[in-house]
Amino acid sequence: MSTTQVIAADESLPKKKLDLIPVFLIPVVALIALPLYYAMGMGSASDWLTATIAGIGMGLIIFLVASGFSLVFGLMDVLNFGHGIFVTLGAYFGVAFLAPFQTWYDDPESIALNLLALFAAAGLGMLVTAVVGLIFERIIVRPVYGNHLSQILVTSGGMIVAGELCVVFWGPETLPLLPPTSLTGALVIGTFAMEKFRLMTLIVGMILFLVMVLLLNRTKLGLLIRASVQDREMVEALGYKVKFLFITVFAVGAALASLGGTFYGMFINGANNGIGPAMMINIFIVIIIAGMGSVGGALIAAILVGIANNYAGLLFPNFAAFTSIAVMCAVILWRPQGLYPVAKR
Amino acid sequence: MLNKLLSWDLPRSKVLAAILLVIFLGLLLTPLAGDKAMGAGAKICIFIILVASFDLLLGYTGILSFAHTMFFGIGAYGVAMISVEPGEHWWALGPGWGSIFLGIIVAVVLSTLIALFISAFSLRVRTMYFAMITLSVSAAVQTLAMRSTEITGGEDGINFTVPDLLSPLYTFADSIELFGQKVEFTGAFIMYYVVFIVALVLFLFVLRIVNSPFGRVLQAIRDNEFRAAAIGYRVVLYRAASSVLGAIIATLAGCMYALFLRYQGPEATMGFGIMMDILFMVVIGGMATIYGAVIGATLMLIAQNYLQDLMKIVQSDVSGIPFVSGLLHPDRWLLWMGILFIIVVYNFPWGIVGKLRMRALGIE
């Protein structure tokens, strides 16, 4: 009789313990900011709550962009410094594709029509951006697989070229891009006020995060993606074409970044070719905090950066950009590989 | 003697040597060609050392820093802020040699500290984080400089005066007529040669660094980090030292730039566009060659002037066609530089200098 323990087919493998400590970073940062609000005379707890929820809304937009960047790195070890161009495109496509739906979009009576117009335009933008992403991958990224320095150089160059092409198409001025009519203004409950549009991005971002988690954890495709992030060669040895997976993820990542760009354009009420590069700075910080290749980490890190930026923008505006850097430094000191390191490179 | 000055790292190509000699003589004689040429010449001198120090990082150490213009800006602010008329700010000492030197020292110390800080946080964890963190930090510093209107003059920047000897109002000899061009011997003339000599010395210094044993270790780390570490070199320390050296030289370049312009503003030194220019210059000139900095900076700065003029002329010819005329708008020259940049990275990874050297060796 054999002494080796046999795991029955229906018996599930031992689960990896869920590490929840990083999740508590969000309330910690939020609670550090609360007394500062009083100390700097910036308002009361309800203002702080408003800023917190608005920050989470912004964080989810950052997450939409960062998740694609992170998975693309995890899968093929590709550092795409040009990922921000998909954000810029998302904002411009938002302007372009909203034009045919303008009457629905501006209808003050019906939220449903407004949202339909918004999602039709954003969806079209995502589709076209995914196609642009495929072209970008083919021309810019593919020739430099395996060399980080060349990747950074070429993708930065690609972003400059693509950004300039945007200006050729849409002109150098900022184009107006407003949130839907029924979502402008704030929802007021007592002394607590909340921009409706930010609430919507928060809900959409959360839904997309859940979809992504389900897709990654409950489907074969997700299993393959996660396995490839951890060990590409092993998955290839089993006969799967990781390159094909990668191209799919690249296109989906581009589409998500485009949605993030449409929303972000509506936040700042305009589309121009600077918003992608500006967003990239946040993305880098988020990725370093999160750990390369981790989607869950990217969500936590994005929310952290979102709320930290939001508090700092009010408390000490000149130093706002340093706040997320400070958060990043603190996290690196604690966990040098990021909150949830996945990619082993 | 020349061999020793160039640290035994000769151009190794007759064509390259000839081009370098032409550029050297051209820069040496530029002030005789009038004020406008002198301004362009000084900018070329300063960008040569800025790009050479960037090559020390990118070409020799294999780390990409997006904060190089931040250090350039810190140097310029250091000299500018201290040289404004005293009274308004406690740090303003007014124009003078003392304040220039103090400004340089403060700027260099600050740059060293920031470079050490960035290195400590990024290189220790993952080398590729360096590019990301430098980008974030430099963007944050640029925003700070733009918004702190009280201290830095915000987007308007700072105008300041330099000691009399360097000021354009001071003349030390009668002006002469040379090839129909009036040459004035003013303080600006002296300032040009100060810039020229400082640039020359710093250039030879960078050449000395990369050809020293220290430089060899940097290249070993660039080519095979694991092997260099196995031999016993502290990889992180070498990379950090290189990034600090690069930062200090960029800071000195910034000091010279502010002194020559007698002005400093965020767009003049810290803009993201300038960072991209430096990147293009080093890659097009040739990474890991140092001489590439001379070729890249000179070529790009001249091209920037003439390409834009050329595009203006061509654009007026095609002004009827909507998309094409947009492509050829003079403001879109970055588009064409970007395309050229990508082609060079793909096909000539060692740039013009690398190509010339390969030709001299008979490699196609």
XYZ file of C-alpha atoms in Angstrom:
709
model
C 0.000 0.000 0.000
C 1.231 3.435 -0.864
C 1.834 5.859 1.924
C 1.510 8.993 -0.193
C -1.503 11.017 0.584
C -3.854 11.199 -2.361
C -6.078 14.212 -2.754
C -9.434 13.161 -4.104
C -10.532 14.957 -7.243
C -13.517 16.585 -5.599
C -11.595 17.670 -2.556
C -10.547 21.282 -3.012
C -6.940 22.298 -2.613
C -6.028 24.125 0.559
C -6.902 27.806 0.078
C -4.279 30.485 0.285
C -4.900 32.687 3.273
C -6.386 36.023 2.327
C -4.113 38.823 3.499
C -6.396 41.606 4.654
C -3.914 43.893 6.433
C -3.430 46.212 3.407
C -7.183 46.842 3.265
C -6.962 48.598 6.626
C -4.533 51.124 5.182
C -7.478 52.980 3.647
C -9.246 53.716 6.966
C -5.863 54.467 8.547
C -5.051 57.150 5.965
C -8.607 58.487 6.188
C -8.450 58.712 9.981
C -5.083 60.471 9.889
C -6.671 63.118 7.663
C -9.720 63.677 9.895
C -7.990 65.539 12.759
C -5.992 67.499 10.178
C -9.253 68.828 8.780
C -10.082 70.334 12.140
C -6.521 71.440 12.836
C -6.269 73.362 9.560
C -9.754 74.823 9.928
C -10.890 73.230 6.699
C -14.317 72.216 7.890
C -16.072 69.485 9.734
C -16.456 65.731 9.633
C -19.051 65.935 6.887
C -16.604 67.804 4.626
C -14.088 65.115 5.400
C -16.613 62.432 4.480
C -17.375 64.223 1.222
C -13.684 64.360 0.386
C -13.251 60.711 1.307
C -16.025 59.466 -0.953
C -14.946 61.762 -3.778
C -11.417 60.426 -3.345
C -12.639 56.855 -3.560
C -14.481 57.782 -6.768
C -11.249 59.183 -8.222
C -9.380 56.155 -6.912
C -11.644 53.822 -8.859
C -10.948 55.736 -12.051
C -7.227 55.394 -11.374
C -7.828 51.708 -10.723
C -9.492 51.230 -14.117
C -6.338 52.534 -15.776
C -3.839 50.881 -13.438
C -5.275 47.361 -13.605
C -4.525 47.059 -17.324
C -0.997 48.410 -16.903
C -0.379 45.991 -14.064
C -1.654 42.866 -15.837
C 0.234 43.742 -19.012
C 3.400 43.892 -16.976
C 2.585 40.723 -15.096
C 1.869 38.702 -18.216
C 4.698 39.586 -20.553
C 7.058 41.640 -18.440
C 6.151 44.633 -20.592
C 6.418 48.103 -19.097
C 4.085 50.216 -21.180
C 4.884 53.845 -20.380
C 2.504 54.747 -23.187
C -0.531 53.333 -21.373
C -1.636 56.891 -20.632
C -2.407 57.500 -24.278
C -5.458 55.239 -23.932
C -6.704 57.574 -21.203
C -6.302 60.565 -23.488
C -8.078 58.696 -26.276
C -10.911 57.762 -23.910
C -11.549 61.409 -23.143
C -11.404 62.464 -26.805
C -13.617 59.564 -27.897
C -16.017 60.545 -25.127
C -16.363 63.944 -26.788
C -16.565 62.484 -30.297
C -19.064 59.689 -29.634
C -21.312 61.726 -27.363
C -22.045 64.097 -30.235
C -24.596 61.792 -31.954
C -26.321 61.101 -28.609
C -26.310 64.725 -27.502
C -30.121 65.117 -27.262
C -30.387 62.030 -25.062
C -27.391 63.067 -23.046
C -28.749 66.539 -22.317
C -32.324 65.419 -21.598
C -32.928 66.759 -18.071
C -35.999 64.541 -17.580
C -34.658 61.046 -17.958
C -31.676 59.652 -16.093
C -32.026 56.428 -18.083
C -31.569 58.193 -21.421
C -28.619 60.160 -20.032
C -26.898 57.043 -18.820
C -27.711 55.162 -22.009
C -26.058 57.896 -24.042
C -23.081 57.969 -21.659
C -22.491 54.243 -21.784
C -23.094 53.984 -25.518
C -20.456 56.650 -26.125
C -18.046 55.249 -23.542
C -18.546 51.731 -24.920
C -17.828 52.843 -28.482
C -14.757 54.646 -27.195
C -13.619 51.474 -25.415
C -14.048 49.429 -28.597
C -12.090 51.825 -30.764
C -9.401 52.229 -28.096
C -9.064 48.451 -27.878
C -8.365 48.400 -31.608
C -5.873 51.244 -31.219
C -4.330 49.243 -28.372
C -3.839 46.268 -30.681
C -2.133 48.477 -33.242
C 0.020 50.096 -30.531
C 0.990 46.655 -29.257
C 1.935 45.474 -32.731
C 3.953 48.527 -33.798
C 5.427 49.865 -30.592
C 5.549 47.119 -27.988
C 6.172 43.855 -29.818
C 9.595 44.648 -31.281
C 11.028 45.329 -27.812
C 9.830 42.328 -25.792
C 12.274 41.412 -23.083
C 14.207 44.659 -22.754
C 12.906 47.027 -20.091
C 15.008 50.024 -21.042
C 14.049 49.872 -24.721
C 10.441 49.348 -23.704
C 10.397 52.481 -21.593
C 12.119 54.490 -24.329
C 9.961 53.278 -27.187
C 6.638 53.392 -25.353
C 7.396 56.912 -24.082
C 8.190 57.895 -27.652
C 5.013 56.186 -28.813
C 2.993 58.163 -26.293
C 4.499 61.442 -27.522
C 3.739 60.581 -31.149
C 0.201 59.391 -30.399
C -0.456 62.434 -28.214
C 0.689 64.739 -31.002
C -1.548 62.871 -33.455
C -4.477 63.538 -31.100
C -3.695 67.235 -31.374
C -3.592 66.955 -35.162
C -7.080 65.382 -35.102
C -8.761 67.385 -32.365
C -6.735 70.582 -32.154
C -4.625 71.938 -29.299
C -7.501 73.448 -27.295
C -9.240 71.602 -24.476
C -12.587 70.286 -25.735
C -15.534 70.563 -23.340
C -16.728 67.254 -21.868
C -19.465 67.549 -19.250
C -21.063 64.902 -17.071
C -24.645 63.977 -18.022
C -27.250 66.600 -17.169
C -29.065 64.596 -14.515
C -25.789 63.751 -12.766
C -24.471 67.292 -12.456
C -24.732 68.872 -9.055
C -24.560 67.228 -5.685
C -26.628 64.920 -3.581
C -27.180 66.610 -0.221
C -28.017 64.711 2.949
C -27.935 67.059 5.918
C -24.553 68.783 5.896
C -23.042 66.041 3.768
C -22.815 66.799 0.045
C -21.713 64.414 -2.636
C -21.271 65.007 -6.341
C -23.659 62.656 -8.136
C -21.256 61.949 -10.956
C -18.548 60.808 -8.557
C -21.015 58.464 -6.913
C -21.745 56.967 -10.322
C -18.065 56.424 -11.153
C -17.690 54.850 -7.736
C -20.515 52.397 -8.449
C -19.332 51.611 -11.992
C -15.754 51.138 -10.816
C -16.857 48.783 -8.038
C -18.966 46.740 -10.461
C -16.066 46.470 -12.906
C -13.724 45.445 -10.097
C -16.118 42.671 -9.048
C -16.498 41.526 -12.656
C -12.738 41.461 -12.998
C -12.280 39.510 -9.772
C -14.923 36.982 -10.811
C -13.392 36.689 -14.267
C -9.912 36.177 -12.858
C -10.921 33.787 -10.083
C -13.852 31.828 -11.474
C -13.120 31.254 -15.166
C -10.579 29.226 -17.078
C -9.381 32.365 -18.868
C -8.807 34.037 -15.519
C -6.990 31.002 -14.210
C -4.676 31.059 -17.212
C -4.044 34.777 -16.816
C -3.212 34.434 -13.143
C -1.028 31.416 -13.787
C 0.833 33.238 -16.567
C 1.461 36.230 -14.348
C 3.054 33.938 -11.783
C 5.019 31.746 -14.183
C 4.713 32.308 -17.889
C 7.069 29.564 -19.003
C 5.192 26.894 -17.080
C 1.894 27.856 -18.698
C 3.538 27.860 -22.117
C 5.002 24.447 -21.385
C 1.462 23.198 -20.811
C 0.656 24.200 -24.360
C -1.152 27.514 -23.971
C -0.310 30.502 -26.134
C 0.464 33.162 -23.529
C 1.176 35.660 -26.283
C -2.444 35.450 -27.404
C -3.630 35.881 -23.812
C -1.340 38.868 -23.529
C -2.722 40.572 -26.627
C -6.257 40.054 -25.326
C -5.334 41.523 -21.946
C -3.549 44.414 -23.638
C -6.672 45.284 -25.637
C -8.957 44.947 -22.598
C -6.533 47.027 -20.535
C -6.607 49.707 -23.213
C -10.418 49.643 -23.201
C -10.569 49.992 -19.402
C -8.094 52.869 -19.539
C -10.327 54.468 -22.165
C -13.345 54.224 -19.848
C -11.215 55.735 -17.087
C -10.268 58.522 -19.493
C -13.886 59.266 -20.415
C -14.822 59.515 -16.741
C -11.752 61.520 -15.853
C -12.447 63.930 -18.710
C -15.925 64.440 -17.253
C -14.429 65.067 -13.812
C -12.310 67.899 -15.108
C -14.933 68.927 -17.692
C -12.630 68.674 -20.680
C -10.475 66.562 -22.944
C -6.919 67.456 -23.913
C -3.763 65.559 -24.685
C -2.228 66.227 -21.263
C -4.569 64.102 -19.175
C -3.013 60.762 -20.126
C 0.542 61.700 -19.122
C -0.797 63.327 -15.941
C -2.687 60.151 -15.095
C 0.416 58.010 -15.682
C 2.139 59.652 -12.734
C -0.629 58.373 -10.469
C -0.524 54.974 -12.154
C 3.171 54.499 -11.422
C 2.682 55.300 -7.759
C -0.310 52.971 -7.582
C 1.589 50.120 -9.236
C 4.574 50.494 -6.942
C 2.309 50.518 -3.880
C 0.220 47.616 -5.177
C 2.948 45.249 -6.309
C 3.384 44.521 -9.980
C 0.703 42.287 -11.471
C -1.770 42.413 -8.605
C -5.338 43.515 -9.372
C -6.593 43.510 -5.772
C -3.540 45.464 -4.689
C -4.140 47.939 -7.490
C -7.634 48.648 -6.161
C -6.427 49.336 -2.622
C -3.476 51.382 -3.839
C -5.643 53.383 -6.250
C -8.119 54.248 -3.509
C -5.231 55.189 -1.201
C -3.770 57.512 -3.826
C -7.225 58.877 -4.676
C -8.105 59.853 -1.127
C -4.591 61.018 -0.243
C -4.589 63.349 -3.275
C -8.024 64.605 -2.381
C -7.220 65.430 1.244
C -3.907 67.010 0.339
C -5.450 69.070 -2.451
C -7.488 70.808 0.227
C -5.105 70.778 3.177
C -1.839 71.772 1.499
C -2.423 72.255 -2.238
C 1.183 73.088 -3.170
C 2.411 69.807 -1.774
C -0.524 67.694 -2.954
C 1.594 65.721 -5.384
C 4.049 64.787 -2.646
C 1.369 63.163 -0.501
C 0.948 60.102 -2.687
C 4.734 59.869 -2.979
C 4.940 59.904 0.815
C 2.332 57.144 1.034
C 4.339 55.172 -1.528
C 7.586 55.582 0.426
C 5.872 54.450 3.623
C 4.496 51.346 1.907
C 7.851 50.486 0.323
C 9.507 50.689 3.727
C 6.914 48.284 5.074
C 6.603 45.917 2.109
C 9.390 46.556 -0.410
C 7.704 44.465 -3.110
C 4.370 46.243 -2.756
C 1.183 45.275 -0.926
C 0.609 42.056 -2.858
C 3.618 41.076 -4.938
C 2.601 38.646 -7.673
C 5.001 38.833 -10.597
C 8.235 37.128 -9.627
C 10.623 39.259 -11.612
C 48.380 65.361 -24.068
C 45.131 65.314 -26.053
C 44.956 61.610 -25.422
C 45.189 62.204 -21.700
C 42.616 64.993 -21.781
C 40.133 62.696 -23.536
C 40.870 59.912 -21.049
C 42.136 57.683 -23.885
C 38.568 57.476 -25.198
C 39.169 58.891 -28.661
C 36.386 59.338 -31.243
C 37.658 56.220 -33.071
C 36.251 57.363 -36.402
C 37.723 59.953 -38.713
C 34.326 61.317 -39.711
C 33.293 61.615 -36.072
C 36.577 63.322 -35.167
C 36.071 65.810 -37.997
C 32.470 66.591 -36.921
C 33.546 67.029 -33.299
C 36.358 69.356 -34.322
C 33.963 71.459 -36.415
C 31.507 71.705 -33.508
C 34.326 72.569 -31.079
C 35.731 75.321 -33.296
C 32.245 76.535 -34.085
C 31.366 76.887 -30.411
C 34.741 78.499 -29.703
C 34.169 81.203 -32.315
C 30.395 81.637 -31.995
C 30.492 84.990 -30.106
C 32.112 86.553 -33.173
C 28.929 85.842 -35.134
C 26.665 88.160 -33.173
C 24.328 88.071 -30.197
C 21.751 85.648 -31.541
C 24.344 83.030 -32.443
C 25.947 83.527 -29.034
C 22.664 82.685 -27.309
C 22.271 79.540 -29.400
C 25.917 78.589 -28.813
C 25.618 78.912 -25.040
C 22.481 76.796 -25.074
C 24.312 74.122 -27.070
C 27.270 74.157 -24.634
C 24.956 73.759 -21.663
C 22.855 71.050 -23.255
C 25.971 69.114 -24.197
C 26.899 68.670 -20.538
C 23.278 68.115 -19.552
C 22.976 65.359 -22.151
C 26.431 63.930 -21.373
C 25.516 63.598 -17.698
C 22.227 61.982 -18.746
C 24.213 59.543 -20.887
C 26.214 58.627 -17.798
C 22.921 57.393 -16.324
C 21.120 56.012 -19.361
C 23.951 54.765 -21.534
C 26.559 53.717 -18.994
C 24.518 52.781 -15.933
C 21.387 51.601 -17.725
C 18.956 53.555 -15.543
C 16.447 56.000 -16.986
C 15.893 59.119 -14.916
C 13.010 61.413 -15.759
C 14.203 63.802 -13.051
C 17.211 65.118 -14.920
C 15.479 68.370 -15.792
C 14.406 68.679 -12.161
C 18.081 68.858 -11.123
C 18.741 71.227 -14.019
C 15.948 73.409 -12.654
C 17.179 73.199 -9.065
C 20.567 74.519 -10.195
C 18.952 77.370 -12.064
C 16.657 78.269 -9.164
C 19.548 78.077 -6.722
C 21.472 80.815 -8.526
C 18.409 82.850 -9.466
C 16.667 82.934 -6.076
C 19.756 84.006 -4.194
C 20.704 86.705 -6.707
C 17.502 88.761 -6.589
C 17.532 92.116 -4.825
C 17.617 91.653 -1.044
C 14.774 92.798 1.143
C 11.767 90.816 0.131
C 13.130 87.391 1.076
C 15.619 86.448 3.766
C 17.545 84.272 1.336
C 18.021 86.951 -1.309
C 21.546 88.326 -1.118
C 21.558 90.413 -4.273
C 23.848 90.034 -7.264
C 27.463 89.201 -6.529
C 30.122 86.514 -6.808
C 29.455 85.350 -3.276
C 25.793 84.760 -3.901
C 26.528 82.863 -7.109
C 28.885 80.501 -5.326
C 26.553 80.114 -2.370
C 23.651 79.459 -4.742
C 25.633 76.792 -6.559
C 26.632 75.103 -3.306
C 23.093 75.104 -1.901
C 21.682 73.763 -5.177
C 24.297 71.009 -5.406
C 23.691 69.934 -1.806
C 19.924 69.882 -2.330
C 20.250 67.906 -5.571
C 22.566 65.400 -3.912
C 20.092 64.841 -1.092
C 17.142 64.397 -3.456
C 19.105 62.055 -5.738
C 20.172 59.991 -2.717
C 16.598 59.866 -1.483
C 15.213 58.734 -4.846
C 17.987 56.165 -5.234
C 17.416 54.796 -1.762
C 13.730 54.287 -2.398
C 13.781 52.999 -5.954
C 17.056 51.296 -6.804
C 17.015 49.233 -3.645
C 13.652 47.744 -4.572
C 13.666 47.393 -8.338
C 15.759 49.192 -10.918
C 12.842 49.870 -13.221
C 11.061 51.697 -10.405
C 13.700 54.385 -10.844
C 12.101 55.653 -14.059
C 8.651 55.706 -12.455
C 9.666 57.354 -9.197
C 11.837 59.979 -10.874
C 8.905 60.855 -13.136
C 6.557 61.234 -10.172
C 8.975 63.227 -8.042
C 9.944 65.579 -10.849
C 6.289 66.206 -11.709
C 5.588 66.977 -8.055
C 8.566 69.338 -7.799
C 7.560 71.091 -11.002
C 4.047 71.656 -9.671
C 5.506 72.957 -6.433
C 7.763 75.370 -8.310
C 4.885 76.620 -10.463
C 2.506 77.128 -7.544
C 4.894 78.644 -5.010
C 4.547 82.052 -6.618
C 5.900 83.858 -3.537
C 9.176 81.969 -3.611
C 9.885 81.025 -7.214
C 7.899 83.644 -9.097
C 5.507 80.939 -10.270
C 5.146 80.551 -14.001
C 6.646 83.982 -14.648
C 9.927 82.891 -13.123
C 12.674 85.096 -11.731
C 14.654 87.814 -13.475
C 17.879 88.706 -11.730
C 21.105 90.590 -12.317
C 24.614 89.187 -12.407
C 27.881 90.782 -11.266
C 28.926 93.722 -13.460
C 31.739 91.816 -15.133
C 29.217 89.385 -16.627
C 26.489 91.877 -17.429
C 25.808 92.959 -21.025
C 26.065 96.593 -19.918
C 29.772 96.257 -19.160
C 32.191 96.742 -22.069
C 35.880 96.000 -21.877
C 36.958 96.862 -25.417
C 35.746 98.814 -28.419
C 33.414 96.938 -30.710
C 34.852 95.810 -34.017
C 33.461 95.010 -37.445
C 34.007 91.408 -38.552
C 32.674 90.116 -41.871
C 30.028 92.823 -41.798
C 28.946 91.756 -38.306
C 29.377 94.084 -35.352
C 31.083 92.298 -32.481
C 30.692 93.883 -29.057
C 33.011 92.975 -26.223
C 30.546 93.102 -23.369
C 30.060 91.153 -20.161
C 27.836 88.732 -22.078
C 30.886 87.922 -24.183
C 32.800 87.008 -21.038
C 29.819 85.063 -19.738
C 29.795 83.002 -22.929
C 33.377 81.930 -22.400
C 32.699 81.142 -18.763
C 29.917 78.836 -19.942
C 32.140 77.408 -22.669
C 35.028 76.614 -20.324
C 32.804 75.184 -17.592
C 31.060 73.020 -20.198
C 34.370 71.846 -21.617
C 35.755 70.980 -18.174
C 32.578 69.163 -17.138
C 32.483 67.298 -20.437
C 36.052 66.081 -19.988
C 35.174 65.201 -16.395
C 32.260 63.007 -17.512
C 34.527 61.391 -20.086
C 37.011 60.771 -17.272
C 34.333 59.161 -15.064
C 33.052 56.742 -17.665
C 36.573 55.643 -18.565
C 37.649 55.194 -14.963
C 37.489 51.860 -13.118
C 34.269 53.193 -11.589
C 32.831 53.666 -15.077
C 33.819 50.137 -16.033
C 31.930 48.768 -13.041
C 28.875 50.770 -14.097
C 29.024 49.215 -17.552
C 29.473 45.766 -16.059
C 26.362 46.306 -13.937
C 24.465 47.575 -16.960
C 25.381 44.522 -19.023
C 24.944 41.865 -16.378
C 23.786 42.955 -12.973
C 23.824 39.461 -11.545
C 27.393 38.751 -12.588
C 28.644 42.104 -11.325
C 27.030 41.421 -7.967
C 28.538 37.931 -7.919
C 32.027 39.363 -8.435
C 31.422 41.384 -5.300
C 30.386 44.861 -6.385
C 27.618 46.546 -4.420
C 25.317 47.133 -7.361
C 22.940 49.493 -5.579
C 25.754 51.692 -4.279
C 27.305 52.046 -7.729
C 23.985 52.907 -9.319
C 23.196 55.404 -6.564
C 26.645 57.005 -6.934
C 26.113 57.325 -10.667
C 22.702 58.907 -10.219
C 24.100 61.391 -7.684
C 26.980 62.308 -10.017
C 24.560 62.796 -12.901
C 22.346 64.960 -10.716
C 25.250 67.163 -9.586
C 26.445 67.779 -13.133
C 22.904 68.565 -14.275
C 22.617 71.013 -11.367
C 25.826 72.774 -12.409
C 24.515 72.978 -15.974
C 21.360 74.587 -14.592
C 23.415 77.174 -12.660
C 25.242 78.123 -15.862
C 22.014 78.307 -17.850
C 20.373 80.666 -15.367
C 23.510 82.841 -15.227
C 23.652 83.107 -18.987
C 19.928 83.904 -19.374
C 19.812 86.013 -16.192
C 16.390 84.412 -15.795
C 14.873 81.209 -14.442
C 11.338 79.908 -14.865
C 9.775 76.449 -14.654
C 9.228 76.142 -18.406
C 12.794 77.185 -19.236
C 14.415 74.278 -17.411
C 11.917 71.911 -15.828
C 9.262 71.306 -18.477
C 8.506 67.774 -19.582
C 9.252 68.868 -23.148
C 12.871 69.574 -22.207
C 13.139 66.156 -20.574
C 11.975 64.595 -23.823
C 14.445 66.743 -25.784
C 17.317 65.426 -23.659
C 16.135 61.870 -24.139
C 15.932 62.351 -27.900
C 19.370 63.994 -27.977
C 21.108 61.189 -26.133
C 19.456 58.416 -28.131
C 19.890 60.048 -31.529
C 23.478 61.078 -30.779
C 24.335 57.677 -29.409
C 23.926 56.121 -25.990
C 26.997 55.081 -24.017
C 29.359 57.169 -26.101
C 29.463 60.614 -24.384
C 30.479 62.065 -27.757
C 26.894 61.321 -28.750
C 25.895 64.136 -26.396
C 27.837 66.642 -28.488
C 26.363 65.441 -31.769
C 22.841 64.927 -30.402
C 22.586 68.275 -28.608
C 24.065 70.282 -31.466
C 22.018 68.547 -34.142
C 18.732 68.699 -32.242
C 19.037 72.322 -31.156
C 19.931 73.443 -34.681
C 17.210 71.220 -36.147
C 14.668 72.594 -33.671
C 15.273 76.060 -35.082
C 15.408 75.172 -38.748
C 12.932 72.291 -38.810
C 10.259 74.567 -37.441
C 11.036 77.209 -40.047
C 11.010 74.561 -42.753
C 7.679 73.197 -41.532
C 6.245 76.707 -41.617
C 7.202 77.048 -45.278
C 5.941 73.589 -46.253
C 2.738 74.050 -44.291
C 1.857 77.219 -46.190
C 2.107 75.167 -49.403
C -0.385 72.555 -48.205
C -2.608 74.815 -46.131
C -5.661 73.730 -48.166
C -5.498 70.072 -47.155
C -6.941 69.754 -43.636
C -5.143 66.739 -42.133
C -1.790 67.117 -43.870
C -1.464 70.767 -42.922
C -2.178 69.767 -39.318
C 0.624 67.221 -39.481
C 3.037 69.837 -40.757
C 2.100 72.599 -38.330
C 5.345 73.957 -36.807
C 4.069 73.135 -33.305
C 3.906 69.458 -34.319
C 7.639 69.072 -34.741
C 7.659 66.866 -31.629
C 5.574 64.376 -33.625
C 8.322 64.020 -36.198
C 11.053 63.940 -33.577
C 9.126 61.176 -31.807
C 8.860 59.101 -34.971
C 12.560 59.613 -35.661
C 13.299 58.638 -32.049
C 11.359 55.360 -32.307
C 13.076 54.480 -35.584
C 16.492 55.163 -34.036
C 15.768 53.043 -30.956
C 14.687 50.135 -33.162
C 17.297 50.300 -35.871
C 20.329 52.193 -34.553
C 20.345 51.575 -30.819
C 23.794 53.185 -30.538
C 22.824 56.303 -32.467
C 24.892 58.364 -34.857
C 28.175 57.922 -33.002
C 27.713 54.164 -32.768
C 26.954 54.009 -36.475
C 30.051 56.044 -37.395
C 32.284 53.928 -35.177
C 30.909 50.734 -36.649
C 31.568 52.051 -40.117
C 35.144 52.891 -39.154
C 35.552 49.285 -38.011
C 34.020 48.019 -41.229
C 30.915 46.540 -39.556
C 27.694 47.178 -41.430
